[in-house]
XYZ file of C-alpha atoms in Angstrom:
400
model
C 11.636 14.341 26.297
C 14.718 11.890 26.480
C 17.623 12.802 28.054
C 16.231 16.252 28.737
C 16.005 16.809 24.942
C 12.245 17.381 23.706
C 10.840 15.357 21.622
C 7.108 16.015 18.983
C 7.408 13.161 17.031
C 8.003 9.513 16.691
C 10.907 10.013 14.113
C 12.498 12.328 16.680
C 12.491 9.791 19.255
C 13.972 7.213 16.499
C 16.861 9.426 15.840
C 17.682 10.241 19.362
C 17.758 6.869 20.314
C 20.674 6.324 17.798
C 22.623 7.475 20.170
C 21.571 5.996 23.456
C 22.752 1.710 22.674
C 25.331 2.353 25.359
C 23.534 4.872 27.573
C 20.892 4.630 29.856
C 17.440 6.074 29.131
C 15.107 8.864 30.639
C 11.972 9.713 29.758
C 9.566 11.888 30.508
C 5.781 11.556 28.998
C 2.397 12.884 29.647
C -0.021 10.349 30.872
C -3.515 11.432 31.392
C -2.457 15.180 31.634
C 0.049 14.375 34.078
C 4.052 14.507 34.278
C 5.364 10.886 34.381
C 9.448 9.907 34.466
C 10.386 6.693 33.686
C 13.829 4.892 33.205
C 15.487 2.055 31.321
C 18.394 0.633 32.219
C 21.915 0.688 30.254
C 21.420 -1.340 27.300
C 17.801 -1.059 26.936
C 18.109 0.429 23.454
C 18.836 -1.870 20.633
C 19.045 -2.134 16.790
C 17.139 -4.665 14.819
C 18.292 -7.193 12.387
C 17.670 -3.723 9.950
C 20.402 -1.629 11.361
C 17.337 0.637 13.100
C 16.420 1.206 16.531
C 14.244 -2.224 17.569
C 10.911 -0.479 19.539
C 9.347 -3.827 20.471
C 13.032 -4.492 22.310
C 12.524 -1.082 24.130
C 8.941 -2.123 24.664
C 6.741 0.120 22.521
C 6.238 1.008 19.561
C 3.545 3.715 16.880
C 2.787 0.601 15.741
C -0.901 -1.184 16.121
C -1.965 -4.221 15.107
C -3.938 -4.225 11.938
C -7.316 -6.390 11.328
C -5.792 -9.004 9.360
C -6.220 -11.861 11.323
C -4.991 -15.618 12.236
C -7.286 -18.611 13.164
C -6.257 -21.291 14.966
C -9.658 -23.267 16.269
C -12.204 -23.977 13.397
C -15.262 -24.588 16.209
C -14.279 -20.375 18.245
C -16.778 -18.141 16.640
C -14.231 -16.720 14.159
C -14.026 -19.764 12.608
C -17.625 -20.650 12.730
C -17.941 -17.597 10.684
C -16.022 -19.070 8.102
C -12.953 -16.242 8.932
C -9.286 -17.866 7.813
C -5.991 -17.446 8.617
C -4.658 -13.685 6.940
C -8.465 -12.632 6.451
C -8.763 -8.289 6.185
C -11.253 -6.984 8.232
C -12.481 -4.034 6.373
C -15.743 -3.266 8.740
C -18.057 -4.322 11.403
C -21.526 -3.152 11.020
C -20.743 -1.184 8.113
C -18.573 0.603 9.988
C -15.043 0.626 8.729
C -12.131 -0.856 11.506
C -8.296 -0.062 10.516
C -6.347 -1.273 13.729
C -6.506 -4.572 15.852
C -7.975 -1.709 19.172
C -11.087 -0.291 16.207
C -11.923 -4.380 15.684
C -11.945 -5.074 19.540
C -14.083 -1.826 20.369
C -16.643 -2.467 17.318
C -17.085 -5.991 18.013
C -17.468 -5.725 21.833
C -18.081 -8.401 24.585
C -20.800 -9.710 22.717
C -23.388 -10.249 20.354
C -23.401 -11.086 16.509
C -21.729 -8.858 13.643
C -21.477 -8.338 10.140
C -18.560 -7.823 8.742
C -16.348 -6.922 5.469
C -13.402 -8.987 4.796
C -10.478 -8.511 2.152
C -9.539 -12.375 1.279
C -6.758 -13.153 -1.263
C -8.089 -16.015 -3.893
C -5.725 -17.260 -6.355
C -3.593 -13.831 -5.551
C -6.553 -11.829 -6.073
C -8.513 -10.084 -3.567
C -11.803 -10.451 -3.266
C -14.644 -9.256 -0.884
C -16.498 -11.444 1.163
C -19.708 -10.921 3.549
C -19.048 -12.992 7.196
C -21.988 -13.151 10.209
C -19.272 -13.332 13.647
C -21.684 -14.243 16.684
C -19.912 -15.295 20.102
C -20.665 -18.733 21.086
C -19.778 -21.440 24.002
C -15.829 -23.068 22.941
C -12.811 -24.423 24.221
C -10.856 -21.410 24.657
C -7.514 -21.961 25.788
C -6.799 -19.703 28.734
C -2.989 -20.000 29.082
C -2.817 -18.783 25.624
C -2.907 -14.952 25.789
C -2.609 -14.177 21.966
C -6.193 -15.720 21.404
C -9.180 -13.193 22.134
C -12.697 -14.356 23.365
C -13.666 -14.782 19.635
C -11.005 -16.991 18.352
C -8.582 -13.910 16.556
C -4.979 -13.708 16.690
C -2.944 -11.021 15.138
C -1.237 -11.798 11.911
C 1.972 -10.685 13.185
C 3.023 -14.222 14.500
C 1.825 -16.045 11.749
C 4.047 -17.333 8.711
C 2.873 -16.131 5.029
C 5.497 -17.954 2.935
C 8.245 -20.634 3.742
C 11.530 -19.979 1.413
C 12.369 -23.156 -0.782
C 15.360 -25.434 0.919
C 15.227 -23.280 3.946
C 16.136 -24.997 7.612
C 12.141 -23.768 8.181
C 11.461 -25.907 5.270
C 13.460 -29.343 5.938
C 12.239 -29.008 9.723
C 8.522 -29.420 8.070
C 7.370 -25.964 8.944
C 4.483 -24.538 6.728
C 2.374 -21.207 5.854
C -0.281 -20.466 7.853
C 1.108 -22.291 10.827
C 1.688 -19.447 14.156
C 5.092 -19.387 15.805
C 4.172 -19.592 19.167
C 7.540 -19.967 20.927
C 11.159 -20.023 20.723
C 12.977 -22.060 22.872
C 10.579 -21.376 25.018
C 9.670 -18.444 25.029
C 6.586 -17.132 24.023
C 6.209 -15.087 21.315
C 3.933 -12.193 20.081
C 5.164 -10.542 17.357
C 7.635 -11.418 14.537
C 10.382 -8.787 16.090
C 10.542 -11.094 18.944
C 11.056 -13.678 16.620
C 13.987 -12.498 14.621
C 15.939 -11.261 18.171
C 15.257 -14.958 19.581
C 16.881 -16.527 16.233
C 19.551 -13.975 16.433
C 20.258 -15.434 19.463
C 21.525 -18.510 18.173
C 25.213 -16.738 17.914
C 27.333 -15.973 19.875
C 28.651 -13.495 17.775
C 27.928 -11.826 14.353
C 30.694 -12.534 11.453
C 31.177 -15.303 8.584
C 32.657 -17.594 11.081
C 29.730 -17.701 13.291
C 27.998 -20.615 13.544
C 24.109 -20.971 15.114
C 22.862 -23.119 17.092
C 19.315 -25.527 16.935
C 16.348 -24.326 18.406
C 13.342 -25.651 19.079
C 10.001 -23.700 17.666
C 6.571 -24.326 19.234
C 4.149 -23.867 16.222
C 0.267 -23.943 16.691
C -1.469 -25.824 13.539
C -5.091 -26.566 13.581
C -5.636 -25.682 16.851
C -2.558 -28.518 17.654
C 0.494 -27.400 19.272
C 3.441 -28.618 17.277
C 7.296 -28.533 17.931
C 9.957 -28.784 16.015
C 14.046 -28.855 16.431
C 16.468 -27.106 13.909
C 19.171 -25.176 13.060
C 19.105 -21.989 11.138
C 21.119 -21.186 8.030
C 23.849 -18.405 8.386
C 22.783 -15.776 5.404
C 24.699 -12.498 4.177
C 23.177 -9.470 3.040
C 23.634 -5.684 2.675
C 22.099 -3.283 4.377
C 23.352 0.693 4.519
C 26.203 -0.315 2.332
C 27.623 -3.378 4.967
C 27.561 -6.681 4.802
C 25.937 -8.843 7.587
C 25.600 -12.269 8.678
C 22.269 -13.697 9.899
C 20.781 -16.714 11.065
C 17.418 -17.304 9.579
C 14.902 -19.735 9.397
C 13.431 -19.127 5.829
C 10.064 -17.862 6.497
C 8.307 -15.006 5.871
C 5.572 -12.742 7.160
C 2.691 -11.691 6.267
C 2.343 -8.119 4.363
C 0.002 -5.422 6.245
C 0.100 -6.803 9.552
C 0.201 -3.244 10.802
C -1.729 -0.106 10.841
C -0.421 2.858 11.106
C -1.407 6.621 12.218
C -1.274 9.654 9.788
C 2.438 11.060 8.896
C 2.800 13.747 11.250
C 5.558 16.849 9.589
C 7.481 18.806 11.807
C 9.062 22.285 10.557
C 12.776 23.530 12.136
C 13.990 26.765 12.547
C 17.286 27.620 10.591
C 19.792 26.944 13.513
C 17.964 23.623 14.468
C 17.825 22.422 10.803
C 21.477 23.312 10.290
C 21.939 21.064 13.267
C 20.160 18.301 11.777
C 21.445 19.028 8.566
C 25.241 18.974 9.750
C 24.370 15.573 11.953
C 22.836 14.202 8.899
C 25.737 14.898 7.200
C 28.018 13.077 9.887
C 26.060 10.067 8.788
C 26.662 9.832 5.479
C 30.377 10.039 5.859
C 30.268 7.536 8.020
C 28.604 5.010 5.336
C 30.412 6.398 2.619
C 34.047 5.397 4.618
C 32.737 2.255 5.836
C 31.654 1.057 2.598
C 34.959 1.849 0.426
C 36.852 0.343 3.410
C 34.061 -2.981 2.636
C 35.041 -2.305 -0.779
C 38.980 -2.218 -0.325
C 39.002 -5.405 1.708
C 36.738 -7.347 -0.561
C 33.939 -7.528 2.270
C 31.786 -5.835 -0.695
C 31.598 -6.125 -4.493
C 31.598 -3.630 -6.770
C 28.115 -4.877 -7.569
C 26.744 -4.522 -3.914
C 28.047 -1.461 -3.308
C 28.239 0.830 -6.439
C 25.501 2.670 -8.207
C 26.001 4.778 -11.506
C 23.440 7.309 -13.408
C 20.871 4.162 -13.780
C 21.109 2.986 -10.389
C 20.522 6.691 -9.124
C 17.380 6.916 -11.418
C 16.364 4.182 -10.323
C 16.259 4.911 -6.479
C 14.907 8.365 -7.412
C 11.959 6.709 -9.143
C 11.071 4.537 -5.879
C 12.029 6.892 -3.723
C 9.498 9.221 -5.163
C 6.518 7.032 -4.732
C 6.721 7.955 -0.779
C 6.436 11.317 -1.720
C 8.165 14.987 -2.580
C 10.128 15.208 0.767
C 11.788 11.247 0.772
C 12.634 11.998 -2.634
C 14.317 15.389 -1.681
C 15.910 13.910 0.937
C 17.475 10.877 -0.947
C 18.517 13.461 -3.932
C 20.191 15.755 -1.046
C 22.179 12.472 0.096
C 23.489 11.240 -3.067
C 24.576 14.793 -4.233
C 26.209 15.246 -0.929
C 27.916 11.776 -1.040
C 28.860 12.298 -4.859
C 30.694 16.006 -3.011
C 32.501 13.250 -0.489
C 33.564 11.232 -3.590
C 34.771 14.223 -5.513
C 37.167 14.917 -2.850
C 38.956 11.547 -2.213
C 42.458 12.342 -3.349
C 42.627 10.839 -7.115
C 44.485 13.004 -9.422
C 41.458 14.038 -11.772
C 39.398 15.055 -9.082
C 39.088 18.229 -6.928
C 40.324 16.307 -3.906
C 43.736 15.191 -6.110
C 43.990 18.918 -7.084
C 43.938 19.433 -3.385
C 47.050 16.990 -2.821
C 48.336 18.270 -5.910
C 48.647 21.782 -4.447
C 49.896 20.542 -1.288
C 52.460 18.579 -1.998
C 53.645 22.054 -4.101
C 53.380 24.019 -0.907
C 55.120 21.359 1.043
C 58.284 21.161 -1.571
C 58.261 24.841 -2.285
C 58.073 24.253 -5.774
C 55.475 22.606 -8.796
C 55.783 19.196 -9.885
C 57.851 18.353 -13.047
C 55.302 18.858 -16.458
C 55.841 15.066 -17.294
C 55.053 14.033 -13.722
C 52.007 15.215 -13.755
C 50.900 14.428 -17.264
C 51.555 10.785 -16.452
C 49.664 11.091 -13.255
C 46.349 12.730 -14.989
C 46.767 9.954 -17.904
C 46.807 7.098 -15.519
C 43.888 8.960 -13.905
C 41.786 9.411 -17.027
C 42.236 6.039 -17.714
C 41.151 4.662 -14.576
C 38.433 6.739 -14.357
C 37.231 5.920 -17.298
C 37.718 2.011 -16.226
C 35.702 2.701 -13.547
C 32.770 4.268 -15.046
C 32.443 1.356 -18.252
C 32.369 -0.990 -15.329
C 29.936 0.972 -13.401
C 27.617 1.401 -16.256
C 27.925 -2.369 -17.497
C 26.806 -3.305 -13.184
C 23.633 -0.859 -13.953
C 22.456 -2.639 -17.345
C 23.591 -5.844 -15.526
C 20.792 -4.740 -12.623
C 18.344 -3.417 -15.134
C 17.681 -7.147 -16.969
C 18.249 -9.189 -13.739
C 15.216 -6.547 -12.076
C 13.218 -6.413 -15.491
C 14.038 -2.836 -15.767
């Protein structure tokens, strides 16, 4: 539980936590078969750069490592083998290994092993055969991402570097593994992105980051290099942020992860959910039009017509019947909110309409309110030319 409310699964925990960035935390967990409390202080709870609930900054995560794989020293056994950096292990011994824990238990202490690797050539993947035997090398001790055999996970390696990027003038370059930040050592790229965050003092347009200095490790050679990152906006949940980044990029299945686990609510617990869902999407509905009314957003970051909601309904169904219900249950429900902002041809401006009656004890004048639904009509019908002409603008800019 948290807080003394029960928790079954991850997503619970996720949601509940929401709540808790100003709070402190209480758990309670099973451990072994066995009761255990434990407590994080006031501020423990954070989001990420993605507006979500940052585990690794609470300190765990559903997460494991997956068996793709970074290599750092050509003579450790890994790269005697002929392993390379972003290598996936598919099997040791014929035995298939999904998570960094599977790789460690198959391979052992010891010994030599055959093993199945995934390698991308010329952005295909392709299927090679590698012999792994430990062997005498200069392991470097005080570096606790290495293993015995030479591995490191993925996760702190860099897949791409973006094109006239601060990563990019500073010299940084794929394959090379961030090793600190000012610093500070890192292990995965969440620590990463908080560290660069950092570099504010505060979020905005007008902030303005600071250099750092990132410890890379390339060949085996430890490598540092001073910089500033670039201030970038985005969108995310219909608001615009500003974020420092270095331009670089990570690489793609760096994590394994469990089977989905469903849970099913009773009706008063699902109405609860339901009702606390639909809190939410109030929320992001006024915040963006507010964006939208002070220019913060455009029109074409923030508005979505008939295409645009086919085309979220198409991706949204690859995950699966329930995201896709889900996402259709959102945008009906915000479509309701929108229906009832007070503009004349709407139900919300029939609303005002009728109030403003029952206030002055008598209807409006017949040309009033002619003018008012023309002026209406006409806007709305303004709105919706430019709203389809922003979803065929999206359609040839995305390929369709």
């Amino acid at each position: 539980s948290i807080n003394g409310t029960p928790v079954d699964i991850w997503g619970e925990w996720l949601a509940r936590a929401e709540d808790l960035q100003d709070d402190a935390v209480h758990f309670e967990i099973t451990r072994g078969g066995s009761p255990l409390k434990l407590d994080l202080p006031t501020g423990s709870v954070q989001y990420g750069i993605d507006g979500r609930v940052d585990e690794f900054r609470v300190g765990m995560t559903h997460q494991i490592a997956s068996t793709r794989v970074g290599i750092d020293v050509s003579n450790s056994p890994a790269g005697r083998a002929g392993l390379r950096i972003g290598d996936l292990i598919r099997t040791v011994d014929g035995d298939d290994v999904t998570d960094w824990n599977q790789l460690h238990a198959a391979l052992g202490a010891d010994g030599s092993h055959e093993l199945a690797v995934d390698r991308l050539v010329d952005d295909q993947v392709v299927q090679v055969q590698a012999t792994l035997a430990m062997s005498e090398w200069s392991r470097d001790a005080s570096d606790p991402m290495v293993d015995d055999w030479g591995m490191v996970p993925i996760q702190v390696y860099i897949d791409r570097v973006k094109d006239d990027s601060a990563a990019s003038a500073a010299g940084i370059l794929p394959n090379d593994r961030m090793y600190a930040v000012d610093g500070q050592l890192v292990r995965s790229w969440s620590e990463v992105t908080w560290l660069v965050a950092a570099t504010v003092s505060h979020e905005g347009p007008n902030a303005t980051p600071r250099e750092l200095t990132l410890e890379i490790v390339r060949d085996g050679e430890h490598i540092e290099r001073r910089f500033t990152p670039t201030l970038e906006r985005d969108v995310y949940n219909g608001e615009p942020r500003w974020r420092p980044l270095m331009g670089v990029f990570a690489y793609q299945a760096s994590w394994s992860y469990g089977d989905t686990q469903f849970k099913s609510y009773g009706p008063v617990a699902a109405s609860y959910l339901a009702l606390e869902e639909s809190g939410k999407a109030i929320r992001r509905i006024f915040i963006t039009l507010g964006y939208l009314a002070t220019r913060d957003l455009s029109a074409d970051e923030s508005v979505g017509g008939p295409i645009r909601i086919m085309q979220v309904a198409g991706q949204v169904a690859e995950a699966g019947f329930l995201p896709w219900a889900k996402t259709m249950a959102l945008i009906s429900f915000s479509l309701g909110i929108v229906n009832l902002l007070p503009v004349p041809i709407l139900d919300g401006g029939q609303i005002l309409f009728l109030s403003l009656e029952s206030i002055r004890g008598r209807p409006l004048s017949l040309a009033v309110r002619e003018r008012i639904q023309m002026v209406s009509i006409l806007g709305m019908a303004m709105i919706m030319i430019l709203v389809f002409a922003l979803d065929i603008s999206r359609l040839f800019e995305t390929g369709g």
